[in-house]
Amino acid sequence: MCRLAMKTASEPFSPFSVLQAMEAMQEGYDGSGLGLLLRGLKFADYKYNAADPILSGIAHSEAALARLDQIMDKGGFTLKYDHEFDVKKEMIEAQDRHKYVLRVYKKPASWSKLSVEQIEHELMLTRLALRADGEAHGNDLTAFSLWPDVVMIKEVGWPLDIGLALGLDSGRITSRICMAQGRQNTNYGINLYACHPFFIQGVATMTNGENTAFIPIKDWLTGRAYPGYIGYQSDSEVFAHILHYVTKQLKLPLEAYKHVITPLKNEELAVHPQGDFLRGLRDACRRLIIDGPNAVIGTLPDETSMLVMDAKKMRPATVGGKPGEWAIASEMCGVDAMIPDRDRSKDFQPMREHTVIIPPDRQELQIWSQFDQLPIHQAA
């Protein structure tokens, strides 16, 4: 198993506070990796424009960093801010980290007439080009994300140690959302791309559990011939890609995600007010049905957060908080560490039919059930 922790708040907070919550759950992972995703960013030494894309990754050599510069320059990107982490190298297990990359760029001038969808596509292609370049040179360059208002950090080791090693306790970087996952290395060799959270075009997920339906799902997604559906060093990466497919390609609401990965039974669909639509959705996306146990936490570009479980419910997750501040964690002690002054009687553990949604205003939880109607006209 892994351990997950996510906090979302109206006011930016330090990611180190979420790492401290991870420490409270440390018996659930083995130190084989930590992944962080931050949204709603604020830098102490830079006034960030949330429309500017941020590149997150690692250059493992001076040559890799030089090639990164060449690719970005050739693509028309202008460097606006280069964050220098306060790295304590003696605390980093891996010894080939030349530079942790967190750079803000101005978009190419040639993109000025592109639509939002076209810009998002070009950002994805640029990140994939960086990744391919690193893989072609012995994996000496990793590119986790290239997207506005998103930072991703991944490293091998214990969460609190990595946070201290990278100076995340300094308060130089804060955010309104922090997703953190401590990965237990159970299925594959250690690979930074295999470390959660997973990210594609503003959509991010992290998972506790394993997906035995991984191969057919992977094959179906790669069969779409969509350039971003690649990688799959982890069986959990498909959860992010399914969420992307549902919300960005099918353009369905977030609530439809649950109907795709864990559809209702025939007898339940027979009495559902949107049963015909949902049956058609299930049949069209049949290859995307998961096999757990899984708990999936996700965030969207508008800072919506969500939690879903599969039918087996053998990977726990709890959500709790108060207006303006909410947390989700694998264990209640994780929520306690992030929001100790909440009303614990209002904590919620979803059942197999629930999607927990924390809207961008963060005023209250929304508990949506698959037995409710989807908020779309074509399903009426």
XYZ file of C-alpha atoms in Angstrom:
380
model
C 0.000 0.000 0.000
C 0.881 3.672 -0.286
C -0.133 6.637 1.800
C -1.882 9.694 0.388
C -2.393 13.185 1.770
C -3.993 16.206 0.133
C -4.852 19.609 1.509
C -6.803 22.356 -0.214
C -7.248 25.798 1.321
C -8.351 29.265 0.315
C -5.072 30.715 1.609
C -1.711 29.351 0.417
C 0.136 27.123 2.882
C 3.496 25.372 3.029
C 3.783 21.915 1.432
C 5.898 20.978 4.434
C 2.742 20.857 6.556
C 1.426 18.081 4.293
C 4.740 16.234 4.555
C 4.337 16.342 8.321
C 0.956 14.658 7.845
C 2.703 12.033 5.746
C 5.086 11.454 8.634
C 2.101 10.619 10.851
C 1.251 7.789 8.408
C 4.817 6.637 7.784
C 4.221 2.955 8.542
C 2.292 2.712 5.277
C 5.241 3.141 2.883
C 8.858 2.185 2.493
C 10.717 5.324 1.441
C 10.943 4.336 -2.222
C 9.529 7.637 -3.406
C 7.702 10.868 -2.716
C 5.598 12.828 -5.169
C 4.190 16.321 -4.655
C 1.844 18.364 -6.807
C 1.186 22.013 -5.939
C -1.533 24.273 -7.397
C -2.471 27.861 -6.664
C 1.142 28.900 -6.262
C 2.763 31.761 -4.417
C 6.515 32.411 -4.371
C 8.191 34.485 -1.668
C 10.752 35.950 -4.084
C 8.756 36.188 -7.322
C 5.391 37.656 -8.284
C 3.938 34.850 -10.308
C 1.409 35.325 -13.112
C -0.782 32.221 -12.955
C -1.145 32.177 -16.758
C 2.562 31.438 -17.294
C 3.555 27.774 -17.722
C 5.925 26.224 -15.188
C 8.335 23.447 -16.072
C 8.959 20.895 -13.322
C 11.566 18.160 -13.566
C 15.159 17.158 -12.946
C 18.283 17.653 -15.066
C 20.654 14.889 -14.053
C 23.685 16.414 -15.758
C 24.977 19.701 -17.109
C 24.544 18.359 -20.637
C 20.885 17.533 -19.944
C 20.280 21.057 -18.667
C 21.901 22.491 -21.770
C 19.651 20.404 -24.014
C 16.621 21.494 -21.994
C 17.574 25.126 -22.648
C 17.971 24.415 -26.346
C 14.573 22.749 -26.626
C 12.791 25.555 -24.793
C 14.627 28.263 -26.753
C 13.878 26.575 -30.057
C 10.221 26.309 -29.044
C 10.053 30.066 -28.459
C 9.770 29.994 -24.651
C 11.275 32.879 -22.676
C 12.593 32.143 -19.189
C 11.058 34.469 -16.582
C 11.995 32.838 -13.259
C 14.355 30.045 -12.278
C 13.712 28.808 -8.765
C 16.816 27.663 -6.934
C 16.026 25.080 -4.270
C 18.009 25.230 -1.049
C 19.330 21.715 -1.629
C 21.108 19.783 1.115
C 22.778 17.208 -1.126
C 23.915 15.030 1.733
C 20.257 14.266 2.483
C 19.458 13.130 -1.074
C 19.857 9.413 -1.678
C 20.388 9.717 -5.438
C 23.674 11.313 -6.453
C 22.924 12.282 -10.068
C 20.716 15.331 -9.454
C 22.467 18.192 -11.237
C 19.487 20.554 -10.931
C 15.908 20.344 -9.698
C 14.048 22.281 -12.364
C 11.273 24.701 -11.440
C 11.158 27.367 -14.119
C 8.501 29.854 -15.147
C 8.330 30.652 -18.847
C 6.559 33.126 -21.061
C 4.619 31.317 -23.769
C 5.942 31.600 -27.341
C 4.783 34.708 -29.189
C 3.757 32.478 -32.090
C 1.004 31.036 -29.886
C -0.818 34.358 -29.564
C -3.542 33.393 -32.029
C -3.987 29.818 -30.795
C -7.101 28.709 -28.955
C -6.934 27.552 -25.344
C -7.206 23.939 -26.498
C -4.381 24.398 -29.000
C -2.128 25.986 -26.371
C -2.829 23.119 -23.974
C -1.939 20.657 -26.709
C 1.323 22.435 -27.496
C 2.295 22.493 -23.828
C 1.744 18.760 -23.632
C 3.793 18.124 -26.781
C 6.658 20.239 -25.441
C 6.739 18.264 -22.192
C 6.659 15.001 -24.110
C 9.554 16.219 -26.274
C 11.595 16.927 -23.134
C 10.766 13.509 -21.741
C 11.689 11.774 -25.008
C 14.965 13.676 -25.148
C 15.860 12.512 -21.649
C 14.979 8.906 -22.447
C 17.097 9.057 -25.606
C 20.082 10.110 -23.496
C 19.988 7.473 -20.792
C 17.166 9.054 -18.753
C 19.308 12.044 -17.822
C 16.362 14.474 -18.041
C 12.919 14.084 -16.468
C 9.974 16.358 -17.192
C 7.046 15.910 -14.810
C 4.840 18.799 -15.932
C 4.705 21.909 -18.087
C 1.555 23.757 -17.162
C 0.337 27.048 -15.692
C 0.139 27.223 -11.900
C 1.386 23.676 -11.303
C 4.616 22.460 -9.707
C 5.574 18.795 -9.401
C 8.396 17.436 -7.240
C 9.398 13.771 -7.191
C 12.307 12.122 -5.429
C 13.439 8.870 -3.827
C 13.390 8.813 -0.028
C 11.248 9.556 2.998
C 8.813 12.487 2.628
C 10.003 14.588 5.562
C 13.655 14.023 4.660
C 13.049 15.096 1.064
C 11.145 18.172 2.212
C 14.059 19.212 4.430
C 16.622 18.343 1.748
C 14.886 20.636 -0.759
C 14.192 23.421 1.732
C 10.415 23.115 1.482
C 10.168 24.152 5.134
C 11.451 27.646 4.293
C 8.107 29.030 3.110
C 9.560 30.185 -0.218
C 6.900 28.149 -2.058
C 3.300 27.945 -0.870
C 0.140 26.802 -2.621
C -3.620 26.437 -2.208
C -3.467 22.716 -3.052
C -0.840 20.168 -2.159
C -1.108 16.509 -3.168
C 1.450 14.139 -1.630
C 2.012 10.419 -2.012
C 4.491 8.113 -0.350
C 4.982 5.211 -2.697
C 5.522 1.684 -1.489
C 7.525 -0.083 -4.156
C 5.497 -3.265 -4.602
C 5.176 -3.895 -8.330
C 7.982 -2.266 -10.286
C 11.527 -0.971 -9.977
C 12.044 2.557 -8.671
C 11.354 5.061 -11.441
C 10.549 8.721 -10.849
C 7.875 8.661 -13.551
C 6.194 5.833 -11.620
C 5.814 8.012 -8.533
C 2.379 9.538 -7.940
C 0.759 12.024 -8.474
C 0.315 11.586 -12.214
C -0.410 14.584 -14.397
C -1.751 15.288 -17.868
C -3.023 18.640 -19.167
C -4.038 20.027 -15.792
C -5.579 16.760 -14.558
C -3.856 14.984 -11.664
C -4.547 11.850 -9.635
C -2.821 9.703 -7.036
C -3.897 6.281 -5.891
C -3.583 3.886 -2.995
C -4.050 0.334 -4.208
C -3.381 -1.643 -7.320
C -5.245 -2.044 -10.555
C -5.306 -5.605 -11.824
C -7.212 -4.404 -14.917
C -4.164 -2.318 -15.854
C -3.177 -4.067 -19.095
C -6.551 -3.887 -20.900
C -7.011 -0.281 -19.758
C -3.521 0.669 -20.928
C -4.062 -1.025 -24.272
C -7.380 0.757 -24.787
C -5.920 4.167 -23.926
C -2.840 3.780 -26.094
C -5.153 2.661 -28.875
C -6.731 6.127 -28.878
C -3.566 7.424 -30.597
C -3.553 10.373 -28.211
C 0.055 11.540 -27.680
C -0.301 12.063 -23.924
C -1.435 8.516 -23.206
C 2.048 7.076 -22.778
C 4.353 6.026 -19.982
C 2.587 3.615 -17.650
C 5.576 2.821 -15.446
C 2.869 2.454 -12.797
C -0.474 0.669 -13.050
C -2.053 3.698 -11.347
C -1.190 6.196 -14.093
C -4.260 5.095 -16.037
C -6.498 6.724 -13.398
C -5.225 10.166 -14.398
C -5.616 9.404 -18.081
C -9.163 8.101 -17.636
C -10.080 11.282 -15.736
C -8.535 13.304 -18.559
C -10.449 11.285 -21.157
C -13.774 11.756 -19.362
C -13.448 15.479 -18.613
C -11.285 16.780 -21.473
C -12.192 14.547 -24.415
C -15.722 13.376 -23.672
C -16.295 16.757 -21.950
C -18.458 15.153 -19.284
C -18.720 16.483 -15.728
C -16.440 15.164 -13.001
C -19.290 13.055 -11.599
C -19.248 10.914 -14.748
C -15.771 9.617 -13.850
C -17.218 7.263 -11.248
C -19.703 5.866 -13.760
C -16.819 5.034 -16.131
C -14.408 3.366 -13.707
C -17.030 1.637 -11.500
C -20.377 1.553 -13.351
C -23.610 0.570 -11.661
C -25.054 -2.901 -12.036
C -27.714 -3.659 -14.654
C -30.485 -3.804 -12.069
C -29.390 -0.431 -10.669
C -29.241 1.145 -14.111
C -32.720 -0.196 -14.856
C -34.243 2.109 -12.215
C -31.858 5.060 -12.671
C -33.494 8.177 -14.245
C -30.565 8.370 -16.693
C -30.184 4.617 -17.065
C -30.165 4.546 -20.876
C -27.408 7.144 -21.119
C -25.342 5.534 -18.384
C -25.700 2.099 -19.934
C -24.439 3.518 -23.222
C -21.539 5.231 -21.438
C -20.643 1.984 -19.678
C -20.709 0.002 -22.912
C -18.625 2.566 -24.810
C -16.033 2.751 -22.022
C -16.215 -0.852 -20.873
C -12.454 -1.338 -21.179
C -11.897 1.466 -18.639
C -13.629 -0.336 -15.766
C -11.112 -0.759 -12.947
C -10.480 -3.677 -10.656
C -9.386 -2.548 -7.211
C -8.898 -2.144 -4.430
C -8.296 1.561 -4.988
C -8.759 4.965 -3.419
C -8.246 7.739 -5.962
C -7.668 11.409 -5.125
C -7.667 13.949 -7.934
C -7.556 17.647 -8.744
C -8.599 19.625 -11.814
C -7.277 22.874 -13.348
C -9.953 24.990 -11.621
C -8.727 23.654 -8.225
C -11.650 21.275 -7.770
C -10.591 18.278 -5.654
C -12.185 14.840 -5.486
C -12.024 11.430 -3.806
C -13.502 8.138 -5.048
C -13.286 4.519 -3.906
C -13.847 1.288 -5.751
C -16.487 -1.250 -4.739
C -14.096 -3.356 -2.661
C -13.273 -0.443 -0.310
C -10.114 -2.121 0.952
C -7.952 1.017 0.654
C -9.280 3.549 3.155
C -9.473 7.311 2.779
C -11.055 10.004 4.948
C -11.986 13.609 4.218
C -12.492 16.300 6.829
C -12.124 20.015 7.370
C -14.020 23.261 7.607
C -15.074 26.079 5.264
C -11.992 27.304 3.439
C -9.786 24.354 4.416
C -10.160 20.616 3.705
C -7.942 17.552 3.792
C -8.041 14.008 2.452
C -5.749 11.280 3.749
C -5.339 7.520 3.830
C -5.640 7.585 7.618
C -7.548 9.787 10.036
C -4.288 10.748 11.765
C -3.214 12.330 8.469
C -6.311 14.533 8.397
C -5.710 15.343 12.074
C -2.198 16.530 11.258
C -3.370 18.827 8.453
C -6.540 20.278 10.037
C -6.511 19.573 13.797
C -9.188 22.158 14.680
C -12.022 20.753 12.551
C -15.272 19.158 13.732
C -14.336 15.457 13.520
C -17.972 14.386 13.681
C -18.338 15.724 10.130
C -15.481 13.629 8.681
C -16.620 11.433 5.819
C -15.486 8.094 4.412
C -17.082 7.478 1.009
C -18.863 4.289 0.104
C -18.576 2.557 -3.251
C -21.155 4.818 -4.974
C -19.818 8.173 -3.737
C -17.728 10.904 -5.281
C -16.512 13.465 -2.748
C -16.073 16.855 -4.415
C -14.427 19.928 -2.879
C -15.321 22.866 -5.156
C -12.884 25.719 -5.843
C -14.658 27.952 -3.288
C -13.904 25.313 -0.613
C -16.945 26.247 1.474
C -18.392 22.767 1.882
C -18.057 19.170 0.790
C -20.289 17.882 -1.953
C -21.174 14.203 -1.537
C -22.449 12.956 -4.876
C -23.908 9.487 -5.389
C -24.046 7.460 -8.582
C -27.746 7.084 -7.883
C -28.137 10.867 -8.339
C -28.592 12.416 -11.754
C -25.575 13.671 -13.668
C -25.607 17.461 -14.218
C -25.703 17.250 -18.018
C -28.493 17.986 -20.468
C -27.849 15.147 -22.902
C -28.366 12.589 -20.164
C -31.782 13.899 -19.196
